[in-house]
Amino acid sequence: MLGALNKIQIHMKCKLCYNDKELKNSHIIPEFFYKPLYDEKHRFNVIPLSEDQKFRYEQKGLRERLLCGDCENKLSKWEDYVRRIFYGGKEILITNGNPIKIEGIDYAKFKLFQLSLLWRASVSKLDFFKDVSLGPHEEKIRQMLLNEKPGSRFKYPCFFIMVLMEKNKVLDDFIYPPNTMKIEGHRTYRFIFGGGFWIYFVSSHTQMLNTSKISEFFLNEEGRLLIPLRPADKIEFFINLAKDVVKYNKHKNGP
Ligand SMILES: [Zn+2]
């Protein structure tokens, strides 16, 4: 009886291709980005949103039944490509400095990976992603993913800022719920994982960003990505976070 019930629950419409198939329990943010967070017991630390929230340990990354096996495979090919750029195994030209310059990237694979993350977060019903809601852009991005059309560099562009906690030590030990804000008049969504901020521009007039200095940091069609390095103590978010953690610890330890 219980088995039959489980079967009903996992046969649903895939969020990407709309076929009625068995849905996989997919991750939203690929697990390789959690890796630095895992302790020896395979738990990761989720930083509290506010002083009232507890530190939570989870046995696995955040998962949800969103995609059929075919769509999951499609997305995991892009993920695998990006994983090999960031975590080794991919022959690619990286020039150190600030910004870090990466050349020879497969534009379509990398861009589709970026878009797939944003889209999954929007489709997700998990509380962690509640601030990501793309409205009409969700369907536009679904079509791009389904048809494997990455669009131009100005179509839903994203830039990545690597955060330095200390000299030469990159932030690699936490993820944080994504949130939304306006930058240069555009709606953006900020994700934190894989050592820094991923900032997505989601509006219909992002072409206007071609005159902005920010656009230097968008992955371009020639496969070049510039990644600026910023010290955490120069970023307002981390200054505020440090204050929150102090407050949280005080709260936890009583008055
Ligand atoms: Zn599907």
Short mmCIF file of C-alpha atoms and ligand atoms in Angstrom, two decimals:
data_model
loop_
_atom_site.label_atom_id
_atom_site.label_comp_id
_atom_site.label_asym_id
_atom_site.label_seq_id
_atom_site.Cartn_x
_atom_site.Cartn_y
_atom_site.Cartn_z
CA MET A 1 0.00 0.00 0.00
CA LEU A 2 2.72 2.40 1.02
CA GLY A 3 4.75 1.38 -2.06
CA ALA A 4 1.84 2.25 -4.36
CA LEU A 5 1.45 5.58 -2.67
CA ASN A 6 5.13 6.40 -3.20
CA LYS A 7 4.77 5.56 -6.88
CA ILE A 8 1.90 7.99 -7.31
CA GLN A 9 3.83 10.72 -5.59
CA ILE A 10 6.93 10.42 -7.75
CA HIS A 11 5.07 10.30 -11.10
CA MET A 12 4.43 13.92 -11.87
CA LYS A 13 4.92 16.44 -14.63
CA CYS A 14 8.60 17.29 -15.10
CA LYS A 15 9.08 21.01 -14.50
CA LEU A 16 11.40 21.37 -17.48
CA CYS A 17 10.00 19.19 -20.32
CA TYR A 18 6.43 18.87 -18.94
CA ASN A 19 6.40 15.12 -19.63
CA ASP A 20 4.63 12.95 -17.11
CA LYS A 21 7.46 10.80 -15.82
CA GLU A 22 9.03 9.57 -12.65
CA LEU A 23 10.71 12.57 -11.09
CA LYS A 24 14.17 12.42 -9.60
CA ASN A 25 14.93 13.85 -6.21
CA SER A 26 17.14 16.57 -7.70
CA HIS A 27 19.44 19.01 -6.02
CA ILE A 28 18.92 22.72 -6.66
CA ILE A 29 22.50 23.80 -6.11
CA PRO A 30 24.89 21.09 -7.34
CA GLU A 31 26.50 19.13 -4.56
CA PHE A 32 30.02 19.93 -5.65
CA PHE A 33 29.37 23.49 -4.51
CA TYR A 34 28.50 22.18 -1.04
CA LYS A 35 31.61 20.08 -0.84
CA PRO A 36 33.73 22.46 1.17
CA LEU A 37 30.88 22.55 3.66
CA TYR A 38 30.76 18.88 4.33
CA ASP A 39 32.26 17.69 7.55
CA GLU A 40 33.48 14.16 8.12
CA LYS A 41 29.91 13.08 8.87
CA HIS A 42 28.69 14.52 5.56
CA ARG A 43 26.75 17.31 7.13
CA PHE A 44 26.84 20.90 6.05
CA ASN A 45 26.40 24.00 8.05
CA VAL A 46 23.60 26.32 7.05
CA ILE A 47 24.27 29.81 8.39
CA PRO A 48 21.18 31.14 10.19
CA LEU A 49 19.09 33.77 8.45
CA SER A 50 18.56 35.67 11.65
CA GLU A 51 19.55 35.44 15.26
CA ASP A 52 16.39 33.46 15.95
CA GLN A 53 17.18 30.68 13.58
CA LYS A 54 19.20 27.74 14.68
CA PHE A 55 22.22 26.34 12.96
CA ARG A 56 20.99 23.33 11.16
CA TYR A 57 22.79 20.26 10.05
CA GLU A 58 21.47 18.40 7.09
CA GLN A 59 22.50 14.99 5.92
CA LYS A 60 22.22 15.94 2.27
CA GLY A 61 22.04 18.99 0.06
CA LEU A 62 18.67 20.62 -0.57
CA ARG A 63 16.67 18.35 -2.82
CA GLU A 64 13.29 18.32 -4.45
CA ARG A 65 11.42 16.27 -7.06
CA LEU A 66 11.52 18.63 -10.04
CA LEU A 67 12.98 16.84 -13.05
CA CYS A 68 12.64 13.62 -15.00
CA GLY A 69 15.75 11.49 -15.61
CA ASP A 70 16.33 12.88 -19.12
CA CYS A 71 16.23 16.50 -17.96
CA GLU A 72 18.36 15.69 -14.95
CA ASN A 73 20.99 14.20 -17.29
CA LYS A 74 20.90 17.24 -19.52
CA LEU A 75 21.51 19.60 -16.60
CA SER A 76 24.16 17.39 -15.03
CA LYS A 77 26.27 17.56 -18.22
CA TRP A 78 26.50 21.34 -17.85
CA GLU A 79 27.19 20.98 -14.15
CA ASP A 80 29.93 18.50 -14.74
CA TYR A 81 31.57 20.88 -17.18
CA VAL A 82 31.55 23.73 -14.64
CA ARG A 83 32.68 21.47 -11.81
CA ARG A 84 35.77 20.53 -13.83
CA ILE A 85 36.59 24.22 -14.36
CA PHE A 86 36.31 25.13 -10.68
CA TYR A 87 37.50 21.96 -9.04
CA GLY A 88 40.07 20.74 -11.51
CA GLY A 89 40.16 18.16 -14.27
CA LYS A 90 39.45 20.56 -17.12
CA GLU A 91 42.30 21.92 -19.24
CA ILE A 92 41.56 25.60 -19.28
CA LEU A 93 43.61 28.79 -19.34
CA ILE A 94 43.48 30.54 -15.97
CA THR A 95 45.49 33.72 -15.38
CA ASN A 96 45.83 34.64 -11.74
CA GLY A 97 45.55 38.22 -10.64
CA ASN A 98 42.66 40.45 -9.75
CA PRO A 99 40.44 39.84 -11.57
CA ILE A 100 41.19 36.19 -12.24
CA LYS A 101 40.90 35.59 -15.99
CA ILE A 102 39.54 32.31 -17.33
CA GLU A 103 39.67 31.78 -21.10
CA GLY A 104 38.52 29.04 -23.42
CA ILE A 105 35.22 28.39 -21.66
CA ASP A 106 32.44 26.72 -23.63
CA TYR A 107 30.00 29.64 -23.54
CA ALA A 108 26.82 27.60 -24.07
CA LYS A 109 27.57 24.99 -21.39
CA PHE A 110 28.64 27.49 -18.75
CA LYS A 111 25.80 29.92 -19.41
CA LEU A 112 23.16 27.18 -19.48
CA PHE A 113 24.54 25.91 -16.18
CA GLN A 114 24.19 29.39 -14.67
CA LEU A 115 20.64 29.71 -15.99
CA SER A 116 19.66 26.24 -14.81
CA LEU A 117 20.59 27.13 -11.25
CA LEU A 118 18.59 30.33 -11.28
CA TRP A 119 15.62 28.60 -12.85
CA ARG A 120 15.66 25.67 -10.42
CA ALA A 121 15.73 28.07 -7.48
CA SER A 122 12.67 29.86 -8.92
CA VAL A 123 10.73 26.64 -9.56
CA SER A 124 11.65 25.21 -6.16
CA LYS A 125 9.11 25.18 -3.35
CA LEU A 126 11.82 24.90 -0.70
CA ASP A 127 11.87 27.62 1.89
CA PHE A 128 15.57 28.19 1.28
CA PHE A 129 14.78 29.61 -2.19
CA LYS A 130 11.63 31.52 -1.28
CA ASP A 131 13.07 34.90 -2.35
CA VAL A 132 13.74 33.69 -5.89
CA SER A 133 10.65 34.23 -8.00
CA LEU A 134 11.29 35.10 -11.63
CA GLY A 135 7.71 35.74 -12.76
CA PRO A 136 7.42 35.69 -16.59
CA HIS A 137 11.19 35.17 -16.89
CA GLU A 138 10.83 31.71 -15.40
CA GLU A 139 9.07 30.45 -18.54
CA LYS A 140 11.51 32.27 -20.85
CA ILE A 141 14.46 30.61 -19.12
CA ARG A 142 12.70 27.23 -19.17
CA GLN A 143 12.48 27.53 -22.96
CA MET A 144 16.16 28.47 -23.21
CA LEU A 145 17.16 25.43 -21.13
CA LEU A 146 14.83 23.08 -22.95
CA ASN A 147 16.11 24.21 -26.36
CA GLU A 148 19.69 24.61 -25.12
CA LYS A 149 19.78 28.24 -26.24
CA PRO A 150 22.12 30.23 -23.98
CA GLY A 151 21.21 33.65 -25.45
CA SER A 152 23.69 36.51 -25.75
CA ARG A 153 25.96 37.63 -22.92
CA PHE A 154 23.36 40.29 -22.04
CA LYS A 155 20.49 37.83 -21.75
CA TYR A 156 20.10 37.13 -18.02
CA PRO A 157 23.77 37.86 -17.38
CA CYS A 158 25.48 36.73 -14.24
CA PHE A 159 28.71 37.76 -12.62
CA PHE A 160 30.72 35.96 -10.01
CA ILE A 161 32.71 37.68 -7.26
CA MET A 162 35.17 35.56 -5.35
CA VAL A 163 35.32 36.51 -1.69
CA LEU A 164 38.61 36.50 0.19
CA MET A 165 38.28 35.80 3.89
CA GLU A 166 41.99 36.26 4.49
CA LYS A 167 44.86 36.97 2.15
CA ASN A 168 44.73 34.31 -0.58
CA LYS A 169 42.04 32.32 1.22
CA VAL A 170 38.76 32.14 -0.63
CA LEU A 171 35.42 31.88 1.10
CA ASP A 172 34.56 28.22 0.73
CA ASP A 173 32.76 27.16 3.82
CA PHE A 174 29.18 28.19 3.58
CA ILE A 175 26.12 28.71 1.45
CA TYR A 176 23.39 31.20 2.20
CA PRO A 177 19.80 31.61 1.00
CA PRO A 178 19.62 33.67 -2.21
CA ASN A 179 17.98 37.06 -2.07
CA THR A 180 16.94 39.83 -4.40
CA MET A 181 18.00 43.46 -4.79
CA LYS A 182 18.22 46.23 -7.39
CA ILE A 183 21.53 47.02 -9.06
CA GLU A 184 21.72 49.87 -11.59
CA GLY A 185 17.93 49.78 -11.82
CA HIS A 186 17.74 46.07 -12.64
CA ARG A 187 16.24 43.29 -10.56
CA THR A 188 19.04 40.96 -9.44
CA TYR A 189 19.27 37.73 -7.47
CA ARG A 190 22.31 37.03 -5.37
CA PHE A 191 23.42 33.48 -4.61
CA ILE A 192 26.33 32.56 -2.37
CA PHE A 193 28.17 29.31 -2.93
CA GLY A 194 31.34 27.97 -4.48
CA GLY A 195 33.50 30.64 -2.87
CA GLY A 196 31.60 33.82 -3.60
CA PHE A 197 28.60 35.74 -4.89
CA TRP A 198 26.77 34.88 -8.10
CA ILE A 199 24.69 37.87 -9.12
CA TYR A 200 22.05 37.39 -11.81
CA PHE A 201 20.36 40.23 -13.65
CA VAL A 202 16.76 39.40 -14.41
CA SER A 203 14.98 42.03 -16.47
CA SER A 204 13.98 42.56 -20.09
CA HIS A 205 16.30 45.52 -20.61
CA THR A 206 19.66 44.04 -19.57
CA GLN A 207 21.04 44.94 -23.02
CA MET A 208 21.44 48.41 -21.52
CA LEU A 209 24.18 47.01 -19.31
CA ASN A 210 26.54 47.02 -22.31
CA THR A 211 27.67 50.50 -21.28
CA SER A 212 28.17 49.48 -17.65
CA LYS A 213 31.53 48.48 -16.22
CA ILE A 214 29.80 45.45 -14.66
CA SER A 215 29.40 43.87 -18.10
CA GLU A 216 33.16 43.21 -18.22
CA PHE A 217 32.51 40.48 -15.70
CA PHE A 218 29.84 38.65 -17.67
CA LEU A 219 30.94 35.48 -19.39
CA ASN A 220 31.26 36.46 -23.06
CA GLU A 221 30.62 34.50 -26.22
CA GLU A 222 34.38 34.18 -26.80
CA GLY A 223 34.55 32.14 -23.61
CA ARG A 224 36.24 34.68 -21.37
CA LEU A 225 35.24 35.12 -17.75
CA LEU A 226 36.73 37.70 -15.40
CA ILE A 227 36.29 36.98 -11.69
CA PRO A 228 37.03 39.88 -9.35
CA LEU A 229 38.38 39.09 -5.88
CA ARG A 230 37.03 41.14 -3.01
CA PRO A 231 38.06 40.99 0.64
CA ALA A 232 35.11 40.09 2.88
CA ASP A 233 35.74 43.06 5.16
CA LYS A 234 35.06 45.37 2.19
CA ILE A 235 31.68 43.80 1.47
CA GLU A 236 28.73 45.11 3.41
CA PHE A 237 27.04 41.72 3.42
CA PHE A 238 29.87 40.12 5.38
CA ILE A 239 30.18 43.02 7.78
CA ASN A 240 26.47 42.64 8.58
CA LEU A 241 26.72 38.88 8.72
CA ALA A 242 29.55 39.08 11.24
CA LYS A 243 27.33 41.31 13.40
CA ASP A 244 24.41 38.85 13.05
CA VAL A 245 26.55 35.90 14.08
CA VAL A 246 27.73 37.79 17.16
CA LYS A 247 24.09 38.58 18.01
CA TYR A 248 23.07 34.99 17.33
CA ASN A 249 25.77 33.64 19.64
CA LYS A 250 24.73 36.07 22.38
CA HIS A 251 21.11 35.01 21.96
CA LYS A 252 22.03 31.33 22.02
CA ASN A 253 24.15 31.74 25.13
CA GLY A 254 21.45 33.72 26.90
CA PRO A 255 21.53 37.33 28.06
ZN ZN B 1 11.91 16.32 -18.14
#
